[in-house]
mmCIF file with all atom_site columns, C-alpha atoms and ligand atoms in Angstrom:
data_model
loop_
_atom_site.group_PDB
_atom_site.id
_atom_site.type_symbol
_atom_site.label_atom_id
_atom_site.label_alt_id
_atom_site.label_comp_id
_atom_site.label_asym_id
_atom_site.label_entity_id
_atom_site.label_seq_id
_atom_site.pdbx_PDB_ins_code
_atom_site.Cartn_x
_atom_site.Cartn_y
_atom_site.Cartn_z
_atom_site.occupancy
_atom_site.B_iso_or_equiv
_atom_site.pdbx_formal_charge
_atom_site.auth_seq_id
_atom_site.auth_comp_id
_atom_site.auth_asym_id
_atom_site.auth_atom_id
_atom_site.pdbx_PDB_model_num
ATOM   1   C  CA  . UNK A 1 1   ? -56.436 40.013 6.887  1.00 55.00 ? 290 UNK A CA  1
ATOM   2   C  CA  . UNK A 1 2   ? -59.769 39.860 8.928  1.00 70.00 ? 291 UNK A CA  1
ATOM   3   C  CA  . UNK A 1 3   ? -61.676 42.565 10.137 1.00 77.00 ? 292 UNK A CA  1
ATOM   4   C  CA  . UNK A 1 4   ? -64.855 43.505 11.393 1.00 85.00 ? 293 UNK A CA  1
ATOM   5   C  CA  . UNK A 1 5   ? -67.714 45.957 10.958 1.00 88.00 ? 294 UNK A CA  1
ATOM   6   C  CA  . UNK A 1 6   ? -67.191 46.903 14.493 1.00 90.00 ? 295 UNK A CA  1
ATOM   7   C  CA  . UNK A 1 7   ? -63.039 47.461 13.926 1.00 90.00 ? 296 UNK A CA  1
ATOM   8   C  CA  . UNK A 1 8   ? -64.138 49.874 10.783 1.00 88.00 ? 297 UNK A CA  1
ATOM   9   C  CA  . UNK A 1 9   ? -66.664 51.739 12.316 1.00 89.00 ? 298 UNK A CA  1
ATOM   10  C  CA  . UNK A 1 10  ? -64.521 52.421 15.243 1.00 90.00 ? 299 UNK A CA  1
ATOM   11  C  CA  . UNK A 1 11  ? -61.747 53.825 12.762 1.00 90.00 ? 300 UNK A CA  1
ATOM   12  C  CA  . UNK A 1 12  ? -64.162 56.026 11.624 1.00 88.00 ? 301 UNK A CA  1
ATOM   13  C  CA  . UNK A 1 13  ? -65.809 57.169 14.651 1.00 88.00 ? 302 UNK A CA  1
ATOM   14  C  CA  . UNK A 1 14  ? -62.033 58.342 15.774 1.00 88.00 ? 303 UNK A CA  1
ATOM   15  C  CA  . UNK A 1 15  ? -62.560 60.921 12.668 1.00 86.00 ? 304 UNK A CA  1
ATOM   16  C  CA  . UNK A 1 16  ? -66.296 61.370 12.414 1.00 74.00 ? 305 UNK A CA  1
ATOM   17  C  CA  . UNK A 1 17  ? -65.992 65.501 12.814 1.00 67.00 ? 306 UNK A CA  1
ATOM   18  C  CA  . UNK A 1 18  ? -65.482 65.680 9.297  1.00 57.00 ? 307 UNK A CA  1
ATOM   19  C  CA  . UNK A 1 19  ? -64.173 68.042 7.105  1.00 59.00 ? 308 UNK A CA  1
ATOM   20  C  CA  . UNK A 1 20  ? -61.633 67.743 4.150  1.00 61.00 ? 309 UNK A CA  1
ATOM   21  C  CA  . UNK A 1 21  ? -59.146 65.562 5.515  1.00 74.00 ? 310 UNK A CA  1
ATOM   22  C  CA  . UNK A 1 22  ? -61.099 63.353 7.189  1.00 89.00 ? 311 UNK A CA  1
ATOM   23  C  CA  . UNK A 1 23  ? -61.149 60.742 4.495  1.00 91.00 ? 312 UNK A CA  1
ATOM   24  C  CA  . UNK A 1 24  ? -57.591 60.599 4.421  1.00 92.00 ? 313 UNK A CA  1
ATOM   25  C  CA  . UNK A 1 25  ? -57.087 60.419 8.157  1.00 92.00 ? 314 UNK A CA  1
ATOM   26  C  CA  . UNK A 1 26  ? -60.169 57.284 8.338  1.00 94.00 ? 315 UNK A CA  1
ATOM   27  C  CA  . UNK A 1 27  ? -57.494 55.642 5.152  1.00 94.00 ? 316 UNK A CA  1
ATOM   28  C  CA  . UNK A 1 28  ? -54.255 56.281 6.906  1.00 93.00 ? 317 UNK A CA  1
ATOM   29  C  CA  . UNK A 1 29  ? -55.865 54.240 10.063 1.00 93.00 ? 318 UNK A CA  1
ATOM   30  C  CA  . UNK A 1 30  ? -57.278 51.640 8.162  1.00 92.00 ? 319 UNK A CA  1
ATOM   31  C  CA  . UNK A 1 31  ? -53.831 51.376 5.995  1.00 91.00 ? 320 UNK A CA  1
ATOM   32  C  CA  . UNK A 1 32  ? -51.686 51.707 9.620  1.00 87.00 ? 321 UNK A CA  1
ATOM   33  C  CA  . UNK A 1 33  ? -54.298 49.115 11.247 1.00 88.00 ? 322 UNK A CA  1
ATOM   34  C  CA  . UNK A 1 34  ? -54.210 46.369 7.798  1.00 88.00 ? 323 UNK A CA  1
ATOM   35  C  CA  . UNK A 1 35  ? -51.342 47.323 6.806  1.00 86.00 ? 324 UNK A CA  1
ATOM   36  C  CA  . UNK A 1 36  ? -53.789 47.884 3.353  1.00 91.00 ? 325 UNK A CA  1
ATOM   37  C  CA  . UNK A 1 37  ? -57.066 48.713 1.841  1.00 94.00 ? 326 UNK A CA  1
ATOM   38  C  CA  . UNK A 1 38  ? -58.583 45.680 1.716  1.00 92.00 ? 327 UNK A CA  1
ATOM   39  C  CA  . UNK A 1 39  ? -61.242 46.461 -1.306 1.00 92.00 ? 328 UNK A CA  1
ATOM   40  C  CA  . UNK A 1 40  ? -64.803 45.653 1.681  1.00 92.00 ? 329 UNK A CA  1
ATOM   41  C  CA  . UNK A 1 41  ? -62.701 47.930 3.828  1.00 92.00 ? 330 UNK A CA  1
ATOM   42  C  CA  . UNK A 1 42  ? -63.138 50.759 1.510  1.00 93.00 ? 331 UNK A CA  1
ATOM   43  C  CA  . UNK A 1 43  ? -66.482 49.728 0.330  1.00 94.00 ? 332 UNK A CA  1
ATOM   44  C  CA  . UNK A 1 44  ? -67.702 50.074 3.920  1.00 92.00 ? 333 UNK A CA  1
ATOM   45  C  CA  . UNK A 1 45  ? -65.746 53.560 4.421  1.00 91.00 ? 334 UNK A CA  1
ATOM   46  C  CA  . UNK A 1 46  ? -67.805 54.684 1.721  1.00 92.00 ? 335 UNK A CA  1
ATOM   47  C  CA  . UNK A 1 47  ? -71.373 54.114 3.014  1.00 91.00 ? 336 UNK A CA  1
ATOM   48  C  CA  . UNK A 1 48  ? -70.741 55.396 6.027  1.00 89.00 ? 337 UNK A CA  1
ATOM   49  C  CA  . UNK A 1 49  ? -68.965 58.417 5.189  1.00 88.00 ? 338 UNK A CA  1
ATOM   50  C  CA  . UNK A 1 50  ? -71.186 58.856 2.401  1.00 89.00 ? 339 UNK A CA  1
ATOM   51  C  CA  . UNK A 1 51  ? -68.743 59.425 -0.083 1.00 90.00 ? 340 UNK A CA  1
ATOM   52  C  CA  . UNK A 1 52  ? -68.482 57.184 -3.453 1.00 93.00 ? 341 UNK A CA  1
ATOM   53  C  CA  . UNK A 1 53  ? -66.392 54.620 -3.665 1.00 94.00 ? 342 UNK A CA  1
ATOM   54  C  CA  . UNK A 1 54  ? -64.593 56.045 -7.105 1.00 94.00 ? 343 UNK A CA  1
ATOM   55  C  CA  . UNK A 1 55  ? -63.676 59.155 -4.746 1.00 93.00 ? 344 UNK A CA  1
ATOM   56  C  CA  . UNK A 1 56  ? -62.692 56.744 -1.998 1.00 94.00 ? 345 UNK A CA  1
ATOM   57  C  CA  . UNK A 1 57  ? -60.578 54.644 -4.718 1.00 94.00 ? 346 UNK A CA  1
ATOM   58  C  CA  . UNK A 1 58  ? -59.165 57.754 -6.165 1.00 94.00 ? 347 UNK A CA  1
ATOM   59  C  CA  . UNK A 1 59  ? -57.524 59.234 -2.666 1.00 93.00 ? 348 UNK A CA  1
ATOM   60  C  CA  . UNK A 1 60  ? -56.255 55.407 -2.159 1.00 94.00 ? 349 UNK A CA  1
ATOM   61  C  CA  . UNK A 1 61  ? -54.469 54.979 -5.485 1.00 93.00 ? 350 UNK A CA  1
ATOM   62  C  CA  . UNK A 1 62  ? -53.015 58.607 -5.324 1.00 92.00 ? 351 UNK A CA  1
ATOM   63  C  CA  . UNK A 1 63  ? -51.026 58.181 -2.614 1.00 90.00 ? 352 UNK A CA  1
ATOM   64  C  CA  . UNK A 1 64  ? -47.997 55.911 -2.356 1.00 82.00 ? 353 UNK A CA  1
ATOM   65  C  CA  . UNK A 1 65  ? -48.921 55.402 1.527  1.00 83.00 ? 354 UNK A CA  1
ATOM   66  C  CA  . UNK A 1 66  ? -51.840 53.784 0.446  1.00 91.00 ? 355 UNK A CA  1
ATOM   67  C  CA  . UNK A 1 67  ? -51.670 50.030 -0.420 1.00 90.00 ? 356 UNK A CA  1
ATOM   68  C  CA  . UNK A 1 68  ? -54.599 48.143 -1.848 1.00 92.00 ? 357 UNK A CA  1
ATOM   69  C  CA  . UNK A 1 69  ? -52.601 44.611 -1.587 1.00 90.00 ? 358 UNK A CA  1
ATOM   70  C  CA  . UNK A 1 70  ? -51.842 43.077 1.445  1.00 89.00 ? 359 UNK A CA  1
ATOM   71  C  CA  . UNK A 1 71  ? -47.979 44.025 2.848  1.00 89.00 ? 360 UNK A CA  1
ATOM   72  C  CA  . UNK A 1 72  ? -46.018 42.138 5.156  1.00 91.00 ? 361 UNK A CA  1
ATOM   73  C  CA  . UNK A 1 73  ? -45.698 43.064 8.527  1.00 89.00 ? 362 UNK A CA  1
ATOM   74  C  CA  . UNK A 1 74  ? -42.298 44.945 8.317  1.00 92.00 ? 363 UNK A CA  1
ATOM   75  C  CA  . UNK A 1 75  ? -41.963 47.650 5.263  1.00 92.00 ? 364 UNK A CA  1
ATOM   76  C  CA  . UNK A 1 76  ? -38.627 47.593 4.109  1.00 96.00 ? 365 UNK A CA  1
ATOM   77  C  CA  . UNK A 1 77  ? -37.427 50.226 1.466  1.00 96.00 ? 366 UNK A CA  1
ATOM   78  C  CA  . UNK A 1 78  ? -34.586 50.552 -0.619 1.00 98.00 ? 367 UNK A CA  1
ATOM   79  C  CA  . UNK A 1 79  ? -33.615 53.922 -2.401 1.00 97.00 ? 368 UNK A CA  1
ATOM   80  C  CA  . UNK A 1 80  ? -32.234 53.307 -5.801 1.00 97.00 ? 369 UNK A CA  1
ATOM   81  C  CA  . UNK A 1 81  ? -32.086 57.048 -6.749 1.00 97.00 ? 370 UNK A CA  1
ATOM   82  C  CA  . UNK A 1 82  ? -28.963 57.985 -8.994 1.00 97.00 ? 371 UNK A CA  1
ATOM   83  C  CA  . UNK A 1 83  ? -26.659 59.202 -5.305 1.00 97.00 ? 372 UNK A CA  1
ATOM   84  C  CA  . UNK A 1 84  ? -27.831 55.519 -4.002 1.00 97.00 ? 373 UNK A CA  1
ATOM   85  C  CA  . UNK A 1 85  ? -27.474 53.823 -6.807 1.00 97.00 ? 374 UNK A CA  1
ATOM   86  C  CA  . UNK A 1 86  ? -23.678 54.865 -7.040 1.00 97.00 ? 375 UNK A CA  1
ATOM   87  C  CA  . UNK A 1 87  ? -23.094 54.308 -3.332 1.00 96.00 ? 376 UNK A CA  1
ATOM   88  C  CA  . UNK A 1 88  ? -23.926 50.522 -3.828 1.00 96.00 ? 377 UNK A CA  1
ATOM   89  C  CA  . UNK A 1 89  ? -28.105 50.636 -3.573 1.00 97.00 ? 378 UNK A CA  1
ATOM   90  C  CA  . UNK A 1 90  ? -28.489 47.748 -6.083 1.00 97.00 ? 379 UNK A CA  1
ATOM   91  C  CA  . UNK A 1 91  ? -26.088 45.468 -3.930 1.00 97.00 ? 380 UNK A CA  1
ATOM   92  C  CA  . UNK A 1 92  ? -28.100 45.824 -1.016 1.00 98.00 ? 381 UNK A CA  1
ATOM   93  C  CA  . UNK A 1 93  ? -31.052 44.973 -3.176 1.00 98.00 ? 382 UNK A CA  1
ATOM   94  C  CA  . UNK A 1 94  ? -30.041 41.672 -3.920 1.00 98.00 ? 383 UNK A CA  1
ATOM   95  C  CA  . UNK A 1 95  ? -28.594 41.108 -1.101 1.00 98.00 ? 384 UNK A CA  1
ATOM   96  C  CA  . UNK A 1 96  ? -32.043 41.563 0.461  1.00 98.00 ? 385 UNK A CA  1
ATOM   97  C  CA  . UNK A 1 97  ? -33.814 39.931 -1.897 1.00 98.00 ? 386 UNK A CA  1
ATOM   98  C  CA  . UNK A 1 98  ? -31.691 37.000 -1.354 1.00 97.00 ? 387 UNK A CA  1
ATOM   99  C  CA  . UNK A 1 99  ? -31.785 36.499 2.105  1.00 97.00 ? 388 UNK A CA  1
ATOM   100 C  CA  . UNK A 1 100 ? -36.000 37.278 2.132  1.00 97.00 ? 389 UNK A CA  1
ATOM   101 C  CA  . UNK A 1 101 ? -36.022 35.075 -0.589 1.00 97.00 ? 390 UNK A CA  1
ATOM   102 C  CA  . UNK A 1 102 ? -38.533 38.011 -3.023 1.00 97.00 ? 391 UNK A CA  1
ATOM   103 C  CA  . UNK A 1 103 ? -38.400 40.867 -5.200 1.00 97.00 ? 392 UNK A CA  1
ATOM   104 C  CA  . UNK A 1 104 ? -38.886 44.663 -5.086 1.00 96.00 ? 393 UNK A CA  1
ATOM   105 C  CA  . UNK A 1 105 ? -42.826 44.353 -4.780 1.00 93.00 ? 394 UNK A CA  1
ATOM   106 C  CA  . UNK A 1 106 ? -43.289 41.755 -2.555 1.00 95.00 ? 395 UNK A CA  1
ATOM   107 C  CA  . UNK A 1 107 ? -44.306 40.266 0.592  1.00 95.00 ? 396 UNK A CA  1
ATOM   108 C  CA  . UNK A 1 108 ? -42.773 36.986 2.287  1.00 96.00 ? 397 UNK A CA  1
ATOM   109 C  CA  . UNK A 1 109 ? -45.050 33.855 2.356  1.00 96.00 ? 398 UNK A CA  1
ATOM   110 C  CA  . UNK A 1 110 ? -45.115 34.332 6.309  1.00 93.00 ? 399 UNK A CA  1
ATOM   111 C  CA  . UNK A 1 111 ? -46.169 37.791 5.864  1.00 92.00 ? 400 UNK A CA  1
ATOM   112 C  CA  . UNK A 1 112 ? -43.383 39.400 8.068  1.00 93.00 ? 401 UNK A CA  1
ATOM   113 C  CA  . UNK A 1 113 ? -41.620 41.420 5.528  1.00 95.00 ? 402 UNK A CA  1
ATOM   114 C  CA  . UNK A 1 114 ? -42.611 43.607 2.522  1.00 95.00 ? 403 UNK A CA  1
ATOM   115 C  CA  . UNK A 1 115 ? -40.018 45.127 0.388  1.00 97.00 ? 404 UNK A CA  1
ATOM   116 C  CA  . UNK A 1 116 ? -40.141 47.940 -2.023 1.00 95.00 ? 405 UNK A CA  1
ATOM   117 C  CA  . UNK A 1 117 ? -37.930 50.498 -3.626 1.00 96.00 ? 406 UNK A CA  1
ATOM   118 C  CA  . UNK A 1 118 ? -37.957 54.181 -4.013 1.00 95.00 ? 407 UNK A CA  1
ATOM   119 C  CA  . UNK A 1 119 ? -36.284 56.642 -6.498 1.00 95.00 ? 408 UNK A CA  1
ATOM   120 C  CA  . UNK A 1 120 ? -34.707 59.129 -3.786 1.00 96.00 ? 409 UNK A CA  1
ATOM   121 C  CA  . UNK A 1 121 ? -36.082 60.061 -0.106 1.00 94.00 ? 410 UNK A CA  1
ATOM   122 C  CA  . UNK A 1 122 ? -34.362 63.364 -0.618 1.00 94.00 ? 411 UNK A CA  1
ATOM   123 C  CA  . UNK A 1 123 ? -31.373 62.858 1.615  1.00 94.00 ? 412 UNK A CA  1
ATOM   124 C  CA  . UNK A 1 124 ? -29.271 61.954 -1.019 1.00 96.00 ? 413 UNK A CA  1
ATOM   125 C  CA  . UNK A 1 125 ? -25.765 62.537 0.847  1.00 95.00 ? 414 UNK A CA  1
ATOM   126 C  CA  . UNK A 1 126 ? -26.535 59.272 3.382  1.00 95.00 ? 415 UNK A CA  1
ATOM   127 C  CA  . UNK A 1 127 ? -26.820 56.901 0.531  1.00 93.00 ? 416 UNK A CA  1
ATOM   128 C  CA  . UNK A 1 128 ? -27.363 54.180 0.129  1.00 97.00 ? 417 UNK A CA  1
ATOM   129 C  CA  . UNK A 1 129 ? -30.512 54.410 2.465  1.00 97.00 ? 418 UNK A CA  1
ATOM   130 C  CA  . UNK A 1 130 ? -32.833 51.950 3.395  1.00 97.00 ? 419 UNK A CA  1
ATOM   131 C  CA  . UNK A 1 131 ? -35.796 52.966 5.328  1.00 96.00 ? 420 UNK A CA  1
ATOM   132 C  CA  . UNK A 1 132 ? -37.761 50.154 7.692  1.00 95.00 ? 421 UNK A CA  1
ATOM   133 C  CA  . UNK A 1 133 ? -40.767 50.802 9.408  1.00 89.00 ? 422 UNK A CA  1
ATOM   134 C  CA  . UNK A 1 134 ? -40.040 53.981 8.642  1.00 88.00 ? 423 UNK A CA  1
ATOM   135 C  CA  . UNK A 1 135 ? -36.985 54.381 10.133 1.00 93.00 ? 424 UNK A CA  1
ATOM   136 C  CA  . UNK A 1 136 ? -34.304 55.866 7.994  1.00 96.00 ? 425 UNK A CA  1
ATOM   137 C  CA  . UNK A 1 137 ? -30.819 54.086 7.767  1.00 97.00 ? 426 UNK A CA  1
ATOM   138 C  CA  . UNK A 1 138 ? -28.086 55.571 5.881  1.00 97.00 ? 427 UNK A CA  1
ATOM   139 C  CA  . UNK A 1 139 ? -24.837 54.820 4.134  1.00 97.00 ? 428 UNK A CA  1
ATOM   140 C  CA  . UNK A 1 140 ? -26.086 51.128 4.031  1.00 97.00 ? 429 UNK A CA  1
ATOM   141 C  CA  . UNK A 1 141 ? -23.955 47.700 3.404  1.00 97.00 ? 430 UNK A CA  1
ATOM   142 C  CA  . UNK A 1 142 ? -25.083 44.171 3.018  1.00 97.00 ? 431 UNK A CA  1
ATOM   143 C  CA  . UNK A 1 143 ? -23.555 43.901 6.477  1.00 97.00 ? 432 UNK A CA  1
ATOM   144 C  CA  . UNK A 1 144 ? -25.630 46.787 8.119  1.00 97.00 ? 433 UNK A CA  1
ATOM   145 C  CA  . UNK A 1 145 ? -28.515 44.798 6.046  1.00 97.00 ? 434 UNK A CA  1
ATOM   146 C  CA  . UNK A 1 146 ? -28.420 41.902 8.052  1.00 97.00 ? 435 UNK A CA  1
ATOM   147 C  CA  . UNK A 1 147 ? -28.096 43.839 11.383 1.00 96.00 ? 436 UNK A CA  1
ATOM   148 C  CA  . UNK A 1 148 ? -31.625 45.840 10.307 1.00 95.00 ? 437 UNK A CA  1
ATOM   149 C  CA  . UNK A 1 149 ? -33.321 42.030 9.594  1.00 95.00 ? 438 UNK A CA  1
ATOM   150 C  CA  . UNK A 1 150 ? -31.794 40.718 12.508 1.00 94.00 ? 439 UNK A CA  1
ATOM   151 C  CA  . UNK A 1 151 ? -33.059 43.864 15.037 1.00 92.00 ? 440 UNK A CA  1
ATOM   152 C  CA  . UNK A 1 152 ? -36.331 43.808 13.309 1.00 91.00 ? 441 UNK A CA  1
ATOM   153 C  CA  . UNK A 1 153 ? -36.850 39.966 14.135 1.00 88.00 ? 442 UNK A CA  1
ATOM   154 C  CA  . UNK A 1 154 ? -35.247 39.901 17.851 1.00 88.00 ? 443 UNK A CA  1
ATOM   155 C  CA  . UNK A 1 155 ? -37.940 42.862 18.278 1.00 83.00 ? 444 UNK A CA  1
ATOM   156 C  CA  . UNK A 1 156 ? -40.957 40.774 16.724 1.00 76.00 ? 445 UNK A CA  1
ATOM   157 C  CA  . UNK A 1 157 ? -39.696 37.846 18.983 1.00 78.00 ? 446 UNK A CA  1
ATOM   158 C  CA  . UNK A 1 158 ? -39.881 40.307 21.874 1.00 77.00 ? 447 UNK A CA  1
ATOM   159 C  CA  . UNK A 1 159 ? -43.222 40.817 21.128 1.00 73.00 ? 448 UNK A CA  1
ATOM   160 C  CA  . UNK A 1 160 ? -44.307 37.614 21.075 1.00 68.00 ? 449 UNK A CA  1
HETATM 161 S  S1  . FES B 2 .   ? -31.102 58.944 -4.321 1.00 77.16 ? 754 FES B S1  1
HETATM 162 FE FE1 . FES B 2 .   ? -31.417 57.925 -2.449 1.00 77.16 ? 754 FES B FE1 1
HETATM 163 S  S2  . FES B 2 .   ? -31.953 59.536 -1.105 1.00 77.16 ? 754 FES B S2  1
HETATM 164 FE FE2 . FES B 2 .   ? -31.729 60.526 -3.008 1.00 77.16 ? 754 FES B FE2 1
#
């Protein structure tokens, strides 16, 4: 992923008043902007804020929004929580990791679709739930699956 000095320092400026939570906000615009940390990203954030990079590393790997590897373009996460997990999570896992051709972890070779897993999003009763983009889907099927990868790639062609 390229970026630029400019592109950072602009991220920054958005949150330059400060204050406790202003580290957080400058990482959850990088992360949103990257769609990670990348490691020169963070190094930068760090000069400029002023604040050292084992602090900077620390709020990164402490939150699960944070990602210091690169993700694809579209998040897609499976719950495979005990109430999903009964409701037919782990079919719905392979069947995604079939048709996108990875595992639970990782990106596509295009870079258009991460996937991950997650033990319970605390809305147990819709299971099995899959979440993409971070839109929540529930009571999910292999069938429904396909639906979400075919909206999410009629949308990207829209886009293009
Ligand atoms: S186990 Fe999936 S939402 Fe709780």
């Amino acid at each position: 992923m390229d970026y630029s000095v400019r592109e950072v320092d602009e991220i920054i400026g958005h949150h330059c008043d400060g204050g406790d939570g202003a580290l957080i906000a400058i990482l959850e615009e990088m992360q949103a902007r990257y769609r990670y940390l990348p490691r020169d990203v963070m190094i930068l954030v760090s000069e400029r804020v002023g604040i050292p990079l084992s602090q900077v590393y620390s709020v990164a790997t402490f939150y699960n929004a944070f990602s210091l590897e690169r993700r694809g373009r579209h998040e897609i996460c499976v719950c495979v929580g005990t109430a999903c997990h009964v409701r037919g999570a782990q079919r719905v896992l392979t069947h995604l990791e079939n048709k996108l051709g990875i595992k639970a972890g990782e990106s596509t070779p295009d870079w258009n679709y991460y996937l991950e897993t997650v033990n319970c999003l605390g809305a147990c009763a819709l299971g099995p739930i899959v979440v993409t983009d971070g839109q929540y889907h529930g009571q999910m099927s292999e069938r429904k699956a396909d639906q979400l990868l075919l909206q999410i790639e009629q949308a990207y062609q829209e886009e293009v």
